[in-house]
Amino acid sequence: MLIPMSPDGSPGLVPEVVKTFHIYGWYMVIFLLAIQSLGEVLSGDAFAGIIFAIMAGIVVYMIHDGCKNMTMYCLFMLGIMSGFQCFFDILGLLSVLGGRETTSSTVQGTDQDVTVITKITMHPFFDKKMDDQYNLQSLMMLLSPGVMSVSCTMCYLSYNAFSESLFELDDEADPIYSRGFATGQPPSYGVTSSPRRNQPVTRAFEGAGHRLSG
């Protein structure tokens, strides 16, 4: 059983607390993801901007029309994505908080003798001497873990608001346990066994003796 289903075959009903209270948190997630996506594009990282835009689109899809598309499976997958992204963003942020490196290369010499000179310069995380794009990149690196943590937190809260469990065991999900392999009982394989009737037990070399005529 992967996705909780209601009696009419549709995904499990969304709890009222999600529709009335959590919805405002999801609006904030959409706003933050949109700002993050725009900032990444302006800072020169279009790929990261597309990723954040896709995540914002997923949230819009889930909360559309009274959160009718919000399922535990969607919340679980979005929460995993946000959690991993937050973890790696924190690692990247910690590695550059002491300063960021910029490189510039120049080529000197002739066709027969070419010399490439690479200059590495260390700058503070925010540097007024650098252009706006550099400082915007630093700002996005600082904001990204916070945005992902908010998204992951909302996934956790809305997921736990459901009364069902995404990983509950049943006969379909765990046929080994349902057939008795782990309980020491003989497997039935779909056949209902009837109780044995009391039958007399016959032992070898017992009973009345008989004389052979001859």
mmCIF file with all atom_site columns, N, CA, C and O in Angstrom, residues 143-161:
data_model
loop_
_atom_site.group_PDB
_atom_site.id
_atom_site.type_symbol
_atom_site.label_atom_id
_atom_site.label_alt_id
_atom_site.label_comp_id
_atom_site.label_asym_id
_atom_site.label_entity_id
_atom_site.label_seq_id
_atom_site.pdbx_PDB_ins_code
_atom_site.Cartn_x
_atom_site.Cartn_y
_atom_site.Cartn_z
_atom_site.occupancy
_atom_site.B_iso_or_equiv
_atom_site.pdbx_formal_charge
_atom_site.auth_seq_id
_atom_site.auth_comp_id
_atom_site.auth_asym_id
_atom_site.auth_atom_id
_atom_site.pdbx_PDB_model_num
ATOM 1  N N  . LEU A 1 143 ? 20.516 32.310 1.545  1.00 0.00 ? 143 LEU A N  1
ATOM 2  C CA . LEU A 1 143 ? 19.071 32.137 1.683  1.00 0.00 ? 143 LEU A CA 1
ATOM 3  C C  . LEU A 1 143 ? 18.599 30.718 1.359  1.00 0.00 ? 143 LEU A C  1
ATOM 4  O O  . LEU A 1 143 ? 17.586 30.272 1.902  1.00 0.00 ? 143 LEU A O  1
ATOM 5  N N  . SER A 1 144 ? 19.306 30.036 0.477  1.00 0.00 ? 144 SER A N  1
ATOM 6  C CA . SER A 1 144 ? 18.840 28.740 -0.001 1.00 0.00 ? 144 SER A CA 1
ATOM 7  C C  . SER A 1 144 ? 18.610 27.720 1.109  1.00 0.00 ? 144 SER A C  1
ATOM 8  O O  . SER A 1 144 ? 17.561 27.053 1.127  1.00 0.00 ? 144 SER A O  1
ATOM 9  N N  . PRO A 1 145 ? 19.530 27.550 2.079  1.00 0.00 ? 145 PRO A N  1
ATOM 10 C CA . PRO A 1 145 ? 19.235 26.578 3.150  1.00 0.00 ? 145 PRO A CA 1
ATOM 11 C C  . PRO A 1 145 ? 17.991 26.935 3.950  1.00 0.00 ? 145 PRO A C  1
ATOM 12 O O  . PRO A 1 145 ? 17.234 26.046 4.363  1.00 0.00 ? 145 PRO A O  1
ATOM 13 N N  . GLY A 1 146 ? 17.748 28.230 4.170  1.00 0.00 ? 146 GLY A N  1
ATOM 14 C CA . GLY A 1 146 ? 16.546 28.634 4.897  1.00 0.00 ? 146 GLY A CA 1
ATOM 15 C C  . GLY A 1 146 ? 15.275 28.323 4.134  1.00 0.00 ? 146 GLY A C  1
ATOM 16 O O  . GLY A 1 146 ? 14.290 27.836 4.707  1.00 0.00 ? 146 GLY A O  1
ATOM 17 N N  . VAL A 1 147 ? 15.277 28.576 2.828  1.00 0.00 ? 147 VAL A N  1
ATOM 18 C CA . VAL A 1 147 ? 14.098 28.282 2.005  1.00 0.00 ? 147 VAL A CA 1
ATOM 19 C C  . VAL A 1 147 ? 13.817 26.784 1.994  1.00 0.00 ? 147 VAL A C  1
ATOM 20 O O  . VAL A 1 147 ? 12.668 26.341 2.131  1.00 0.00 ? 147 VAL A O  1
ATOM 21 N N  . MET A 1 148 ? 14.853 25.987 1.848  1.00 0.00 ? 148 MET A N  1
ATOM 22 C CA . MET A 1 148 ? 14.671 24.535 1.813  1.00 0.00 ? 148 MET A CA 1
ATOM 23 C C  . MET A 1 148 ? 14.222 23.993 3.167  1.00 0.00 ? 148 MET A C  1
ATOM 24 O O  . MET A 1 148 ? 13.441 23.044 3.233  1.00 0.00 ? 148 MET A O  1
ATOM 25 N N  . SER A 1 149 ? 14.698 24.586 4.249  1.00 0.00 ? 149 SER A N  1
ATOM 26 C CA . SER A 1 149 ? 14.269 24.130 5.571  1.00 0.00 ? 149 SER A CA 1
ATOM 27 C C  . SER A 1 149 ? 12.787 24.450 5.807  1.00 0.00 ? 149 SER A C  1
ATOM 28 O O  . SER A 1 149 ? 12.066 23.644 6.412  1.00 0.00 ? 149 SER A O  1
ATOM 29 N N  . VAL A 1 150 ? 12.321 25.605 5.331  1.00 0.00 ? 150 VAL A N  1
ATOM 30 C CA . VAL A 1 150 ? 10.900 25.941 5.451  1.00 0.00 ? 150 VAL A CA 1
ATOM 31 C C  . VAL A 1 150 ? 10.051 24.965 4.639  1.00 0.00 ? 150 VAL A C  1
ATOM 32 O O  . VAL A 1 150 ? 9.014  24.474 5.103  1.00 0.00 ? 150 VAL A O  1
ATOM 33 N N  . SER A 1 151 ? 10.481 24.652 3.424  1.00 0.00 ? 151 SER A N  1
ATOM 34 C CA . SER A 1 151 ? 9.756  23.698 2.582  1.00 0.00 ? 151 SER A CA 1
ATOM 35 C C  . SER A 1 151 ? 9.714  22.323 3.224  1.00 0.00 ? 151 SER A C  1
ATOM 36 O O  . SER A 1 151 ? 8.666  21.661 3.257  1.00 0.00 ? 151 SER A O  1
ATOM 37 N N  . CYS A 1 152 ? 10.842 21.868 3.762  1.00 0.00 ? 152 CYS A N  1
ATOM 38 C CA . CYS A 1 152 ? 10.895 20.557 4.409  1.00 0.00 ? 152 CYS A CA 1
ATOM 39 C C  . CYS A 1 152 ? 10.019 20.531 5.652  1.00 0.00 ? 152 CYS A C  1
ATOM 40 O O  . CYS A 1 152 ? 9.335  19.531 5.918  1.00 0.00 ? 152 CYS A O  1
ATOM 41 N N  . THR A 1 153 ? 9.995  21.603 6.417  1.00 0.00 ? 153 THR A N  1
ATOM 42 C CA . THR A 1 153 ? 9.164  21.669 7.619  1.00 0.00 ? 153 THR A CA 1
ATOM 43 C C  . THR A 1 153 ? 7.685  21.608 7.276  1.00 0.00 ? 153 THR A C  1
ATOM 44 O O  . THR A 1 153 ? 6.905  20.913 7.945  1.00 0.00 ? 153 THR A O  1
ATOM 45 N N  . MET A 1 154 ? 7.256  22.322 6.232  1.00 0.00 ? 154 MET A N  1
ATOM 46 C CA . MET A 1 154 ? 5.855  22.280 5.828  1.00 0.00 ? 154 MET A CA 1
ATOM 47 C C  . MET A 1 154 ? 5.467  20.886 5.347  1.00 0.00 ? 154 MET A C  1
ATOM 48 O O  . MET A 1 154 ? 4.345  20.420 5.620  1.00 0.00 ? 154 MET A O  1
ATOM 49 N N  . CYS A 1 155 ? 6.365  20.214 4.635  1.00 0.00 ? 155 CYS A N  1
ATOM 50 C CA . CYS A 1 155 ? 6.087  18.833 4.215  1.00 0.00 ? 155 CYS A CA 1
ATOM 51 C C  . CYS A 1 155 ? 5.908  17.927 5.424  1.00 0.00 ? 155 CYS A C  1
ATOM 52 O O  . CYS A 1 155 ? 5.009  17.081 5.458  1.00 0.00 ? 155 CYS A O  1
ATOM 53 N N  . TYR A 1 156 ? 6.738  18.118 6.429  1.00 0.00 ? 156 TYR A N  1
ATOM 54 C CA . TYR A 1 156 ? 6.650  17.299 7.647  1.00 0.00 ? 156 TYR A CA 1
ATOM 55 C C  . TYR A 1 156 ? 5.328  17.539 8.381  1.00 0.00 ? 156 TYR A C  1
ATOM 56 O O  . TYR A 1 156 ? 4.651  16.586 8.798  1.00 0.00 ? 156 TYR A O  1
ATOM 57 N N  . LEU A 1 157 ? 4.944  18.793 8.533  1.00 0.00 ? 157 LEU A N  1
ATOM 58 C CA . LEU A 1 157 ? 3.712  19.115 9.261  1.00 0.00 ? 157 LEU A CA 1
ATOM 59 C C  . LEU A 1 157 ? 2.477  18.600 8.529  1.00 0.00 ? 157 LEU A C  1
ATOM 60 O O  . LEU A 1 157 ? 1.578  17.994 9.138  1.00 0.00 ? 157 LEU A O  1
ATOM 61 N N  . SER A 1 158 ? 2.404  18.841 7.219  1.00 0.00 ? 158 SER A N  1
ATOM 62 C CA . SER A 1 158 ? 1.233  18.402 6.457  1.00 0.00 ? 158 SER A CA 1
ATOM 63 C C  . SER A 1 158 ? 1.187  16.882 6.336  1.00 0.00 ? 158 SER A C  1
ATOM 64 O O  . SER A 1 158 ? 0.100  16.286 6.351  1.00 0.00 ? 158 SER A O  1
ATOM 65 N N  . TYR A 1 159 ? 2.336  16.249 6.220  1.00 0.00 ? 159 TYR A N  1
ATOM 66 C CA . TYR A 1 159 ? 2.380  14.789 6.128  1.00 0.00 ? 159 TYR A CA 1
ATOM 67 C C  . TYR A 1 159 ? 1.832  14.146 7.404  1.00 0.00 ? 159 TYR A C  1
ATOM 68 O O  . TYR A 1 159 ? 1.046  13.198 7.362  1.00 0.00 ? 159 TYR A O  1
ATOM 69 N N  . ASN A 1 160 ? 2.246  14.675 8.552  1.00 0.00 ? 160 ASN A N  1
ATOM 70 C CA . ASN A 1 160 ? 1.813  14.101 9.822  1.00 0.00 ? 160 ASN A CA 1
ATOM 71 C C  . ASN A 1 160 ? 0.377  14.470 10.170 1.00 0.00 ? 160 ASN A C  1
ATOM 72 O O  . ASN A 1 160 ? -0.180 13.909 11.124 1.00 0.00 ? 160 ASN A O  1
ATOM 73 N N  . ALA A 1 161 ? -0.222 15.395 9.430  1.00 0.00 ? 161 ALA A N  1
ATOM 74 C CA . ALA A 1 161 ? -1.625 15.723 9.664  1.00 0.00 ? 161 ALA A CA 1
ATOM 75 C C  . ALA A 1 161 ? -2.551 14.628 9.149  1.00 0.00 ? 161 ALA A C  1
ATOM 76 O O  . ALA A 1 161 ? -3.700 14.535 9.579  1.00 0.00 ? 161 ALA A O  1
#
